[in-house]
Amino acid sequence: MANQNDLIRRLADDLLASESCVALTGAGISVESGIPPFRGKGGLWERFDPMEVAHIDSFLRDPARVWDLLLREMHSLLSTARPNAAHLGLARLEKAGILSTVITQNVDGLHQAAGSTDVIEFHGNFAWQRCMECEKTYSTPEVDLSTIPPLCACGGILRPECVFFGEAIPEHELARSFQLAARCGLMLVVGTSAVVQPSASLPQVARQHGALVVEINREPTHLTGSVAHYSLLGRAGDLVGAVASLVEQGRG
Ligand code: NAD
Ligand code: ZN
């Protein structure tokens, strides 16, 4: 079995050799920035079922409860979170002319903060809140949380511009992601358990269309040993950072 340094080298070589690479990222890439994932150790599911709390029906039934359990914490976590070595590593791969696009399931804005310029936010983002009555949008830091749920000047309830479970993926983001998956030569999947549909099928679509699929995750997922041609197991920051350095040397 190949050791981890061999796999890091192999991934750097595959990235250098590939004509078109995209990354698919999930909550795991932001764990080292202090944002807990939904599943896995330390995940929110240890306290409640995110599928239930982050479902649009729950929000519509009781917005104050969802703001209290989930959104208030996200508001505070995301206000201070900074990109880690994995976000920065993907931005370095773009700068090196290797990676074209990051498709992310995350709503934290950390890829853009790290310098990636083409980010598809598959599940929207938390940077904006929208009034459910008049559609006015507010940047998240300006939203006053002394009343829960927070309210628009018109009295309507504010909701994040994120896709809740049970809601449709924005059409343009959906179409573009599936096109990129079908056309890329290499898909690098980082920090996702790949169980939330439809983003979970992107690696499979890439593989079916002939792309090399490589996974980086702290633990094996159902992509490991099946959809992924090979997997690097460990912390995203260490691994993506090491791969980016090798690619930069290869380009230099
Ligand atoms: P997930 O919570 O289902 O899975 C996270 C994965 O990351 C797990 O497989 C875990 O093993 C792995 N992981 C954890 N720490 C890691 C590390 N340091 N390095 C590498 N891998 C690590 O996340 P998901 O598949 O993205 O799906 C959950 C949904 O919840 C997504 O839609 C996402 O938008 C949303 N979400 C977003 C954020 C965020 O914006 N940061 C946070 C939590 C959940
Ligand atoms: Zn309003």
PDB file of N, CA and C and ligand atoms in Angstrom, residues 131-136 138 152-156, ligand 2:
ATOM      1  N   CYS A 131     -35.407  39.129   3.463  1.00  0.00           N
ATOM      2  CA  CYS A 131     -36.729  39.236   4.086  1.00  0.00           C
ATOM      3  C   CYS A 131     -37.715  38.329   3.355  1.00  0.00           C
ATOM      4  N   MET A 132     -38.453  37.542   4.120  1.00  0.00           N
ATOM      5  CA  MET A 132     -39.387  36.611   3.492  1.00  0.00           C
ATOM      6  C   MET A 132     -40.667  37.311   3.022  1.00  0.00           C
ATOM      7  N   GLU A 133     -40.834  38.584   3.415  1.00  0.00           N
ATOM      8  CA  GLU A 133     -42.013  39.338   2.947  1.00  0.00           C
ATOM      9  C   GLU A 133     -41.675  40.188   1.726  1.00  0.00           C
ATOM     10  N   CYS A 134     -40.652  41.083   1.877  1.00  0.00           N
ATOM     11  CA  CYS A 134     -40.423  42.088   0.818  1.00  0.00           C
ATOM     12  C   CYS A 134     -39.168  41.810   0.005  1.00  0.00           C
ATOM     13  N   GLU A 135     -38.412  40.726   0.347  1.00  0.00           N
ATOM     14  CA  GLU A 135     -37.232  40.323  -0.435  1.00  0.00           C
ATOM     15  C   GLU A 135     -36.024  41.231  -0.234  1.00  0.00           C
ATOM     16  N   LYS A 136     -36.119  42.233   0.623  1.00  0.00           N
ATOM     17  CA  LYS A 136     -34.946  43.087   0.851  1.00  0.00           C
ATOM     18  C   LYS A 136     -33.822  42.241   1.447  1.00  0.00           C
ATOM     19  N   TYR A 138     -30.016  41.956   3.464  1.00  0.00           N
ATOM     20  CA  TYR A 138     -29.150  42.619   4.445  1.00  0.00           C
ATOM     21  C   TYR A 138     -27.859  41.826   4.526  1.00  0.00           C
ATOM     22  N   CYS A 152     -36.881  42.226   9.358  1.00  0.00           N
ATOM     23  CA  CYS A 152     -36.669  43.293   8.378  1.00  0.00           C
ATOM     24  C   CYS A 152     -37.334  44.565   8.897  1.00  0.00           C
ATOM     25  N   ALA A 153     -36.961  45.717   8.313  1.00  0.00           N
ATOM     26  CA  ALA A 153     -37.624  46.975   8.677  1.00  0.00           C
ATOM     27  C   ALA A 153     -39.130  46.880   8.454  1.00  0.00           C
ATOM     28  N   CYS A 154     -39.557  46.035   7.500  1.00  0.00           N
ATOM     29  CA  CYS A 154     -40.997  45.901   7.195  1.00  0.00           C
ATOM     30  C   CYS A 154     -41.701  44.950   8.162  1.00  0.00           C
ATOM     31  N   GLY A 155     -40.930  44.320   9.053  1.00  0.00           N
ATOM     32  CA  GLY A 155     -41.536  43.394  10.016  1.00  0.00           C
ATOM     33  C   GLY A 155     -41.464  41.937   9.574  1.00  0.00           C
ATOM     34  N   GLY A 156     -41.033  41.689   8.337  1.00  0.00           N
ATOM     35  CA  GLY A 156     -40.915  40.314   7.839  1.00  0.00           C
ATOM     36  C   GLY A 156     -39.743  39.587   8.500  1.00  0.00           C
TER      37      GLY A 156
HETATM   38 ZN    ZN B   2     -39.063  43.187   4.490  1.00  0.00          ZN
END
